[in-house]
Coordinates of C-alpha atoms in Angstrom, one line a residue:
X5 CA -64.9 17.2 16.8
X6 CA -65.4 20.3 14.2
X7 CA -62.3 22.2 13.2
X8 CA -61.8 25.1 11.6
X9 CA -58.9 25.0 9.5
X10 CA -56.8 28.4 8.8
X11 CA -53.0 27.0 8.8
X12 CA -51.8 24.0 9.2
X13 CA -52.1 21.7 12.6
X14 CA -49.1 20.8 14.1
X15 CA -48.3 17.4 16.0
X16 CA -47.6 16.8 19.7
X17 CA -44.1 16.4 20.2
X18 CA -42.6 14.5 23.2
X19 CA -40.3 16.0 26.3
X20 CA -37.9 14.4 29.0
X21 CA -36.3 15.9 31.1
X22 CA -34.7 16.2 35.2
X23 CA -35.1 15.1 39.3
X24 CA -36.8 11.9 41.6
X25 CA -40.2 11.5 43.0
X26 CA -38.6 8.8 45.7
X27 CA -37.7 11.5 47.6
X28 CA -41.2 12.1 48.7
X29 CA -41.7 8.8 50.1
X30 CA -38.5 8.3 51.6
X31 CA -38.9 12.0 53.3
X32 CA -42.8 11.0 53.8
X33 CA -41.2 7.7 56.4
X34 CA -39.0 9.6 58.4
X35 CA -39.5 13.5 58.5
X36 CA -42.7 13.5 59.7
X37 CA -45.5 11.3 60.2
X38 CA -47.6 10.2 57.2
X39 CA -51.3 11.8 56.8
X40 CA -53.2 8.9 55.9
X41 CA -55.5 9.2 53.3
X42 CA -59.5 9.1 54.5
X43 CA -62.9 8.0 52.8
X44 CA -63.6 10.2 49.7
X45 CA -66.9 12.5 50.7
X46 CA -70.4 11.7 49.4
X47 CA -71.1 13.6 46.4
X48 CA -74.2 14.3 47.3
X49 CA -74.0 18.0 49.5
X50 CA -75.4 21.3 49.2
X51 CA -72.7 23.1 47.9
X52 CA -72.8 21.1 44.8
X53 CA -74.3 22.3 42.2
X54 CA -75.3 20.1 38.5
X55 CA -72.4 22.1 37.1
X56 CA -70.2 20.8 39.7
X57 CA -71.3 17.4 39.3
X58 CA -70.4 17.2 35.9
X59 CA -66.8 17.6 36.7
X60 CA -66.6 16.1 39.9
X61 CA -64.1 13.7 39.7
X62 CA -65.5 9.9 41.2
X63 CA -63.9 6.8 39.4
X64 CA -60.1 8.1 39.1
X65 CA -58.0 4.6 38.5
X66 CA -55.4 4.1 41.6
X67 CA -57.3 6.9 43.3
X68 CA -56.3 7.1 47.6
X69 CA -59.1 7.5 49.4
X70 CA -59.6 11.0 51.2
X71 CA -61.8 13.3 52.1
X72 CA -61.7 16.1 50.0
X73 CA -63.6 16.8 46.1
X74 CA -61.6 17.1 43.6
X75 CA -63.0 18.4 39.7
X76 CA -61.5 18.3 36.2
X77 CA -62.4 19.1 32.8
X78 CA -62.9 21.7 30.4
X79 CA -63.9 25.9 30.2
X80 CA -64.3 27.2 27.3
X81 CA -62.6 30.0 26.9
X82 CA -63.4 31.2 23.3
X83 CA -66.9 30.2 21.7
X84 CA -66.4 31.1 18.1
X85 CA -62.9 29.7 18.1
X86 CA -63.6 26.3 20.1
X87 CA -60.6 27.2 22.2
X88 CA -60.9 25.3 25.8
X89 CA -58.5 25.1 28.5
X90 CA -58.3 21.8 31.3
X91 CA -58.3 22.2 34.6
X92 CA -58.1 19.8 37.4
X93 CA -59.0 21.7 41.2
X94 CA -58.8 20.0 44.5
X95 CA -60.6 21.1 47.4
X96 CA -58.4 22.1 50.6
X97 CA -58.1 19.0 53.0
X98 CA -60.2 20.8 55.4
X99 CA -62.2 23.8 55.8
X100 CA -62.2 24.4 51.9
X101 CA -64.9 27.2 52.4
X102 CA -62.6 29.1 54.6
X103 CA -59.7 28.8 53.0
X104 CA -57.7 30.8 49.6
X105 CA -58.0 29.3 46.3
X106 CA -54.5 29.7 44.1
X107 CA -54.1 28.7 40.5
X108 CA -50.8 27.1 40.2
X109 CA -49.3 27.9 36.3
X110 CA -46.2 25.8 35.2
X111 CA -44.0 27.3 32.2
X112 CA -41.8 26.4 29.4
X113 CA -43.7 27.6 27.6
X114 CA -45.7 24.8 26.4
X115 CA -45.3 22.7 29.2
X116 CA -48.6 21.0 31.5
X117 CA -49.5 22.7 35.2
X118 CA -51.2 18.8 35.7
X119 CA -48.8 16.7 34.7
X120 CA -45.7 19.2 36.2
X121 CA -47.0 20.9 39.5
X122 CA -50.6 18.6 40.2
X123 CA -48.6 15.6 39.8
X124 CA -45.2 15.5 40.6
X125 CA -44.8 18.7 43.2
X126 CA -47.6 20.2 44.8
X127 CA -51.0 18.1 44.1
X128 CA -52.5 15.2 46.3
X129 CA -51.6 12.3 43.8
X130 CA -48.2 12.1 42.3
X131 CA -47.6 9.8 39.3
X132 CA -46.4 6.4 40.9
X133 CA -43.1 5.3 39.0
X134 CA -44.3 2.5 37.3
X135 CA -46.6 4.7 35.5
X136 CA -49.9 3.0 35.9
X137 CA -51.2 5.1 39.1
X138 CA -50.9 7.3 41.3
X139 CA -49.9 7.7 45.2
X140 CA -51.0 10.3 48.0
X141 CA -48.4 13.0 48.3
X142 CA -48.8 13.9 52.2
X143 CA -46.8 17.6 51.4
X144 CA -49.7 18.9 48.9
X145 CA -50.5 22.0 49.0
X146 CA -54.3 22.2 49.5
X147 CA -53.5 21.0 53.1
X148 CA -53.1 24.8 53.4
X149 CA -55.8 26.2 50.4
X150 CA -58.1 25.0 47.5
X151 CA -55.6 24.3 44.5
X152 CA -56.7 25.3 40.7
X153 CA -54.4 23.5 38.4
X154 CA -55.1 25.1 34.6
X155 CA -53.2 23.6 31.5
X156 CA -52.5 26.9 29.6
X157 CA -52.4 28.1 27.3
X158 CA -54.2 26.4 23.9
X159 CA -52.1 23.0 22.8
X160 CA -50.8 22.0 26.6
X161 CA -51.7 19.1 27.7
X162 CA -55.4 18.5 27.0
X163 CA -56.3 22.1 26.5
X164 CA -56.9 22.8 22.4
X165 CA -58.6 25.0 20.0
X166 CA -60.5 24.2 17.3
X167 CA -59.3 26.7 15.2
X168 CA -55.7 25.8 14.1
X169 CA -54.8 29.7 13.5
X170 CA -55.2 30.2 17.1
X171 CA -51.7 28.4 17.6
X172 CA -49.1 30.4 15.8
X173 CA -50.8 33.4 17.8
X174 CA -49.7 32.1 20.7
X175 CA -47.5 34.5 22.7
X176 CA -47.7 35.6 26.1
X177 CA -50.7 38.2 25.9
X178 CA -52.5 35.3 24.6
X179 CA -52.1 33.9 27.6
X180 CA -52.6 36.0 29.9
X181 CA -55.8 36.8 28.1
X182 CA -57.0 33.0 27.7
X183 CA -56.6 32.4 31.6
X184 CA -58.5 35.5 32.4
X185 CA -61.3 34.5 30.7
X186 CA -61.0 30.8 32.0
X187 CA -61.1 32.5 35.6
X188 CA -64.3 34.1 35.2
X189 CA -65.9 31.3 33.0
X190 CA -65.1 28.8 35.9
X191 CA -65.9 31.4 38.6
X192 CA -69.1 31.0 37.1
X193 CA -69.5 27.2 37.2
X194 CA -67.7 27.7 41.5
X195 CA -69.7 31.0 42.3
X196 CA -68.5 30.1 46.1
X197 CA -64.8 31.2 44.9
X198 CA -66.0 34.7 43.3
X199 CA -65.0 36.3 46.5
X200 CA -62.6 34.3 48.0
X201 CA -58.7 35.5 48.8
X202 CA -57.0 34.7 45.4
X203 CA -53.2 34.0 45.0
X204 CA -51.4 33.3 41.3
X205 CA -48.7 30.8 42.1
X206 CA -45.9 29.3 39.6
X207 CA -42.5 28.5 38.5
X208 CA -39.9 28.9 35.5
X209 CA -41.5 30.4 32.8
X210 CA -44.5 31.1 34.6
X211 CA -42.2 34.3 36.4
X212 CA -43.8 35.9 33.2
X213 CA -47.0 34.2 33.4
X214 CA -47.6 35.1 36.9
X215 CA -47.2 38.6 37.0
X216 CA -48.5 39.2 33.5
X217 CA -52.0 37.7 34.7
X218 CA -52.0 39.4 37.8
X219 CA -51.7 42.6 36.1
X220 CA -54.2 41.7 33.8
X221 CA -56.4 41.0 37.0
X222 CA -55.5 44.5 38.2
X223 CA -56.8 46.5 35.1
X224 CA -59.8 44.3 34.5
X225 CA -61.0 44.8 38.3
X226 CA -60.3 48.6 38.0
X227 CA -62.4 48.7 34.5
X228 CA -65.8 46.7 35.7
X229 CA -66.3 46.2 39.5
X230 CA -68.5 43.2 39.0
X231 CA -65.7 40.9 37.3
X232 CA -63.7 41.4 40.3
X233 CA -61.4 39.3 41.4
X234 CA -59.8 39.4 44.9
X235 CA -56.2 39.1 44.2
X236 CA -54.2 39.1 47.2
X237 CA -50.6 37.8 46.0
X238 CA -48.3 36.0 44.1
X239 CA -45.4 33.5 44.6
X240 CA -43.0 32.5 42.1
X241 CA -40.2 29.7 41.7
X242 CA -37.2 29.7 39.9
X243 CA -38.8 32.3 37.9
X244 CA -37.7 33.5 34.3
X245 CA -37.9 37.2 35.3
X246 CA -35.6 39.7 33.0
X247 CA -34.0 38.1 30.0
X248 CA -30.3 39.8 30.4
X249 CA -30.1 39.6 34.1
X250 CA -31.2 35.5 33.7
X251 CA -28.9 34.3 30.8
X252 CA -26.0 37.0 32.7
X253 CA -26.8 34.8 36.2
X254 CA -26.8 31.3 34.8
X255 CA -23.5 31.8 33.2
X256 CA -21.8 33.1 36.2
X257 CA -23.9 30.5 38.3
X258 CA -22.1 27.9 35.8
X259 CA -18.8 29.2 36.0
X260 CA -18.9 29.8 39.8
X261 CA -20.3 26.2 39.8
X262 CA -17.2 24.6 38.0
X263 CA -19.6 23.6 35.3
X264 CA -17.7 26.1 32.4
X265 CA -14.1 26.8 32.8
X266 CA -12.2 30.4 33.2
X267 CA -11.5 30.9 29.7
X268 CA -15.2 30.2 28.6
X269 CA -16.8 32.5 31.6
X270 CA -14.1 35.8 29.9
X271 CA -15.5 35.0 26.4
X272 CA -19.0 34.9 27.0
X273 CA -19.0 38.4 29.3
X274 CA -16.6 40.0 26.6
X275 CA -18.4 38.8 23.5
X276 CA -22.3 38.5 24.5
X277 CA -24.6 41.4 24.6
X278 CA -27.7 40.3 26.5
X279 CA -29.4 43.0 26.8
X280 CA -29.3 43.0 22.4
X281 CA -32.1 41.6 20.3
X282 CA -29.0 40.8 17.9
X283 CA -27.1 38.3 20.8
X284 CA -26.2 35.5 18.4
X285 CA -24.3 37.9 15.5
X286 CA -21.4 37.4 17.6
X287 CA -19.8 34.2 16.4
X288 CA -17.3 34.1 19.5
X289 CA -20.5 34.6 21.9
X290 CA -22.3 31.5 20.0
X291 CA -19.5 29.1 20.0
X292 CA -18.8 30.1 24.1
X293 CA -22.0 29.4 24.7
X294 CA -22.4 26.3 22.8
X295 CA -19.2 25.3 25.0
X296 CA -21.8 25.7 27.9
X297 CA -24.6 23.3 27.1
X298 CA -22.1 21.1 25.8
X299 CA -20.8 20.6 29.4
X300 CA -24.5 21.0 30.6
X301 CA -25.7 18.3 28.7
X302 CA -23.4 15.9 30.8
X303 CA -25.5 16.5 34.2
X304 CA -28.8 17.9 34.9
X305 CA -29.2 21.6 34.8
X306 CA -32.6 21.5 36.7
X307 CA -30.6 19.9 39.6
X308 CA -26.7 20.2 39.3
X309 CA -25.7 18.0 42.1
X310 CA -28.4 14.2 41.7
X311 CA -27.8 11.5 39.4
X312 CA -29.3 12.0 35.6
X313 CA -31.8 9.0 34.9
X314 CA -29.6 6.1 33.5
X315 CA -31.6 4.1 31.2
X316 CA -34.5 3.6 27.9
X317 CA -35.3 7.3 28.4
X318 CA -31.7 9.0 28.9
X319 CA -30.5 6.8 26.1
X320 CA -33.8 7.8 23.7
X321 CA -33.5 10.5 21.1
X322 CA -35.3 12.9 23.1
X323 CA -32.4 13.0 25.3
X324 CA -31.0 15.7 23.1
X325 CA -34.2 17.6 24.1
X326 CA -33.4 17.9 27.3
X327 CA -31.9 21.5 26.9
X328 CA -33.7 22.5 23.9
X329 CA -32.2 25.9 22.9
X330 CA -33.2 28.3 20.4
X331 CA -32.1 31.6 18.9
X332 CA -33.6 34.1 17.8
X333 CA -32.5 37.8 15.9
X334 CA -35.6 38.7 17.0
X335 CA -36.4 37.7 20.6
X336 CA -34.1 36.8 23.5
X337 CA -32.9 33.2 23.3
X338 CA -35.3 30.5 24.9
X339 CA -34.1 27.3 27.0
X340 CA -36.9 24.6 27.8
X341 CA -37.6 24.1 31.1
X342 CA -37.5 20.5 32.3
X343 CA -37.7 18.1 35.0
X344 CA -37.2 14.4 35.6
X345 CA -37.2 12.3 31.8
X346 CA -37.9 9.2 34.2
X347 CA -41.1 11.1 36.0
X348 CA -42.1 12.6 32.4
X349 CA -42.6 9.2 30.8
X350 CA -44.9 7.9 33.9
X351 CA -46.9 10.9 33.7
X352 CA -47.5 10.1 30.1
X353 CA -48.4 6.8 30.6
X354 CA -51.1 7.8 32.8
X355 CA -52.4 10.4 31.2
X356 CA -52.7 8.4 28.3
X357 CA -55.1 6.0 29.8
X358 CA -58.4 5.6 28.3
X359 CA -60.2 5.2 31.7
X360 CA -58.0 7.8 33.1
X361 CA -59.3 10.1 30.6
X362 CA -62.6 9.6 31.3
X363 CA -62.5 9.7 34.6
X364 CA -61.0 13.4 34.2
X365 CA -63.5 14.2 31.8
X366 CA -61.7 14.6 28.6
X367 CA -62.4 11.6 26.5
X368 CA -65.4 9.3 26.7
X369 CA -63.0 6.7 26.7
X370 CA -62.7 5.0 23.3
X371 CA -61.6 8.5 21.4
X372 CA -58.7 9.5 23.2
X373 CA -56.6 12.6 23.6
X374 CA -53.1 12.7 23.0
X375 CA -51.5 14.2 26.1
X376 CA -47.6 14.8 26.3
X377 CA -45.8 17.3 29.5
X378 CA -44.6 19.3 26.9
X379 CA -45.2 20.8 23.6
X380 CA -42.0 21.4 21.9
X381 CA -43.9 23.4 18.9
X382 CA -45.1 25.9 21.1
X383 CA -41.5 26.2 22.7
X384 CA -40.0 26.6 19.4
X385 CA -42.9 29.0 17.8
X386 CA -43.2 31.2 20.6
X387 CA -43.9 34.7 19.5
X388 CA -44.7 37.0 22.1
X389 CA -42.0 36.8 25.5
X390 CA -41.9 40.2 27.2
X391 CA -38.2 40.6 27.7
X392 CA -38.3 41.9 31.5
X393 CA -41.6 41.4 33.8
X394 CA -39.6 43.9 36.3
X395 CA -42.0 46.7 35.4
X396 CA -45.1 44.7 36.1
X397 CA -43.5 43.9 39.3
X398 CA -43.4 48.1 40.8
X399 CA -47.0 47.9 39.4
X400 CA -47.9 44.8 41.1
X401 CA -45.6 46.3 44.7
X402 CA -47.9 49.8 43.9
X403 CA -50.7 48.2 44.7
X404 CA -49.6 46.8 47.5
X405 CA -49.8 42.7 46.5
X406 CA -48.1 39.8 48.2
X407 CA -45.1 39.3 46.2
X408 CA -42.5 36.3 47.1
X409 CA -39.8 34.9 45.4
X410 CA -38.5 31.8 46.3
X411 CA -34.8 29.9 44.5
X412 CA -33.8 26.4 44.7
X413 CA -29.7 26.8 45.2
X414 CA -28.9 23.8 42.7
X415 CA -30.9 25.5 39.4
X416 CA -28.9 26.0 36.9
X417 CA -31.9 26.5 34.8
X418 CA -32.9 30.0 36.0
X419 CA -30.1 29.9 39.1
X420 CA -30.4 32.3 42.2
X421 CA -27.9 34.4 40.8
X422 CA -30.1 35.1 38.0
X423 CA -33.4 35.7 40.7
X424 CA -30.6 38.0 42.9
X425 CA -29.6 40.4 39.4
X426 CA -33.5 40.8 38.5
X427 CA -34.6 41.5 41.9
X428 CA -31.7 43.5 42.4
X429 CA -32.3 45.7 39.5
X430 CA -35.4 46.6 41.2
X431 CA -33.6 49.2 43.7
X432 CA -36.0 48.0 46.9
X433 CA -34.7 49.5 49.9
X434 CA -34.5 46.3 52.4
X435 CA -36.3 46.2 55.4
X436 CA -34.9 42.9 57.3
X437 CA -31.8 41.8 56.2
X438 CA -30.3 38.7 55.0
X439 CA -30.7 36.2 57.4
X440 CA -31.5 31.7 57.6
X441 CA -35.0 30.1 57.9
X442 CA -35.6 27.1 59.5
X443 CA -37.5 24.1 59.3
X444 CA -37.4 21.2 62.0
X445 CA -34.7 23.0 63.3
X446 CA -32.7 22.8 60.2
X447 CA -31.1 25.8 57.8
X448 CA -33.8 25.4 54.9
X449 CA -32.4 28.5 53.1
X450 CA -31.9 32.2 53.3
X451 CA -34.1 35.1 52.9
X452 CA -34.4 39.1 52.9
X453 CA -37.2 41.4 52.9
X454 CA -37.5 44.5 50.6
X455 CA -40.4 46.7 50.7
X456 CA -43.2 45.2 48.5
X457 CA -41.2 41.9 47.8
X458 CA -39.4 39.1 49.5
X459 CA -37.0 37.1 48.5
X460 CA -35.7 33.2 49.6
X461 CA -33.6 30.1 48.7
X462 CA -34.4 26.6 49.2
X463 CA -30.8 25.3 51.0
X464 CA -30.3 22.0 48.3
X465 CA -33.4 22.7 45.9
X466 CA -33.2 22.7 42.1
X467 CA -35.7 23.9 39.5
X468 CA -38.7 22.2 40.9
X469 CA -38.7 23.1 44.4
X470 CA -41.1 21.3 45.7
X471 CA -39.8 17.5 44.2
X472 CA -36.9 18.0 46.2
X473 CA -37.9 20.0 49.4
X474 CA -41.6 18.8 49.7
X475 CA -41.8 19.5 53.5
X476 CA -40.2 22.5 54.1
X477 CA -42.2 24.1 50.5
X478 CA -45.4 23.3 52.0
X479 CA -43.8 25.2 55.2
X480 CA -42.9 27.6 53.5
X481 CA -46.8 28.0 51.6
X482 CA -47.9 28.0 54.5
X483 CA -46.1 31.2 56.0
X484 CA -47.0 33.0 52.5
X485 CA -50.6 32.6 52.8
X486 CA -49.9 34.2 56.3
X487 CA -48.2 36.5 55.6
X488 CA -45.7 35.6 57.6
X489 CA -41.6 35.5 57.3
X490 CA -40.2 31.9 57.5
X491 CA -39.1 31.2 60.9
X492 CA -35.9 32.7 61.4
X493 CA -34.9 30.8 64.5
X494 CA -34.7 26.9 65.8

């Protein structure tokens, strides 16, 4: 592979981090009855195209049979730079061609959409835990629509660039802009989906993503008709929305938690300024909020109330990774978002296979990628984080989009206190108030309508929604693509 050298290349680093894929399988037996997987579909039918065929995915190792196509590999997204972004899409179970397609974005940033929300939340396979295959996830999400998976932007996952200057430019505008262009380069190789109802979906540090795309998406379609894209909506997770009002709601989501103690909560509200560029000058504020991850690092933020993983990867040296924090005099501090460290070690085993690789169609094989969840360097260098998305979201409500947000109750990652100050900020005058939702006649969380926006919790959820509540997210997908409030009643 040719590379164009203009600073130095940096190395893959590894990531661990929180939550358990069992749960699936355990609530898969007795919550509702298991969809069995069917005969994968003869590649051989009209819609298919040679492009398609190319990336239609045939031989994948451990693969359950069903009866839907699924594609991977690369767009190109930049030809002078070699820059090329991996996607993996699976068709809906049934009735693709009548069904929306959503791109699903994970966060960090730096971390991978395939190996997060493909394979261990939404997506039909999730990574078996003995990390040599996969198993059929009967709560995905393209039960309900056509899933598009992108690993964004340039040095996630498999996604690179040839030109090495391209990743100290990475920022958000960069991304935005790089997934833009990968949505009408593969547009071009799935001409069926030009027209079709689209929907940006993500969580954690894809709250920015998200609604930065989809006002990207808004401009461009006003600016030249024939790029258009029918955006209908978006729906975000445990979404890093406004920098004061998150760091402001996970310390009083810690405190009220029991996590930090009285004396810590009155120090950090007296002495931090989050709303400053110049936070960290205030040696009381550092040392209070040291005080916090200290006590954070002995439990799982992403998921205050489940066991930590006990074992070769909690005891590893990437432990210490697991809240990666960084200040900064010049941008609002960043914290990693993270998941399960035992999941993130099976996903890379997999990833890392040669035949897996080729069946995805990014190594031949014998000269293999080297794919990690997360890639700490681009956490670290990050140069461009807008510190509120809250003015994209009125311009987003103004034209009249979809907009849902949805909190898992146990984050204390980006906790529902942090979600309730953003949205709050916002001023929306609510049109249904707060009120339960149900699924299988049980409280799955609470919810309230605003004009242009709602917002809901998931009753016993942490960061990843959907590892813990797999049912009841696909429920509640299901009622977003409607358009429809969760059941409020039994």
């Amino acid at each position: 592979m040719q590379v164009f050298f203009c600073c130095h290349l940096f190395s893959l680093e590894s990531k661990m981090a929180a939550v358990f894929l069992t749960w699936v399988l355990v609530s898969a037996i007795f919550f509702e009855p298991f969809v069995n997987a069917r005969p994968s579909p003869v590649a051989s039918d009209k819609r298919l195209n040679s492009s398609d065929n190319e990336h239609l995915v045939t031989n994948l190792p451990g693969q359950p049979d069903v009866d839907f196509r699924h594609y991977a590999g690369y767009v190109t997204v930049n030809e002078k730079n070699g820059r090329a972004l991996f996607y993996w899409f699976y068709e809906a179970t049934t009735q693709p061609d009548d069904k929306p397609l959503v791109l699903w974005l994970n966060g960090g940033p730096g971390c991978s959409s395939v190996g997060y929300g493909a394979t261990q939340e939404i997506g039909p396979f999730l990574v078996d835990n003995d990390g040599r295959g996969i198993i059929y996830n009967p709560y995905s999400w393209n039960r309900e629509a056509n899933m598009l998976f992108l690993e964004s932007p340039v040095g996630v996952g498999f996604s690179y660039s040839n030109t090495t200057c391209d990743y100290s430019a990475l920022g958000d505008d960069f991304t935005a802009n790089d997934a833009y262009a990968f949505l009408q380069k593969w547009f071009l190789r799935f001409p069926l989906y030009r027209k079709r109802a689209f929907y940006i979906a993500g969580e954690s540090y894809a709250g920015k993503y998200v609604p930065e795309l989809a006002e990207l998406i808004l401009d461009r379609n006003s600016a030249d008709p024939s790029l258009h894209i029918d955006l209908r909506g978006v729906l975000m997770g445990n979404p890093e929305t406004s920098d004061a009002e998150d760091w402001t709601g996970m310390v009083d989501y810690a405190w009220s938690h029991a996590v930090i103690s009285d004396e810590t909560h009155q120090i950090i509200r007296k002495s931090c300024n989050f709303n400053s560029n110049d936070t960290w000058s205030n040696d009381d504020c550092n040392r209070a909020v040291d005080e916090l991850f200290r006590q954070y690092n002995e439990i799982d933020i992403f998921s205050l109330y489940t066991s930590i993983c006990i074992g070769d990867a909690a005891s590893s040296d990437d432990k210490a990774l697991q809240l990666m924090f960084t200040r900064s005099s010049t941008m609002m501090p960043r914290i990693m978002g993270g998941y399960d460290p035992c999941l993130d070690d099976y996903a890379k085993a997999f990833y890392n296979r040669p035949d897996v690789q080729k069946a995805l169609h990014v190594s031949d094989g014998h000269r293999l990628k080297n794919w990690s969840i997360c890639n700490h360097k681009i956490f670290k260098e990050w140069s461009d984080s807008k510190p509120s998305v809250l003015p994209i979201y009125k311009k987003l409500i103004a034209a009249g989009l979809r907009i849902w947000v949805y909190s898992g109750d146990t984050d204390g990652r980006v906790p529902v206190l942090s979600t309730r100050y953003s949205l709050g900020s916002l001023g929306l005058p609510v049109t249904k108030a707060w009120r339960p939702w149900y699924h299988q006649k049980q409280v799955s969380g609470w919810f309230q309508e605003y004009e242009g926006l709602m917002f809901a919790t998931f009753r016993g959820a942490g960061h990843a929604v959907p590892i813990f509540k797999p049912s009841e997210s696909l429920a509640f997908f299901s009622a977003f693509l409607q358009g429809e409030s969760p059941p409020s009643s039994r």
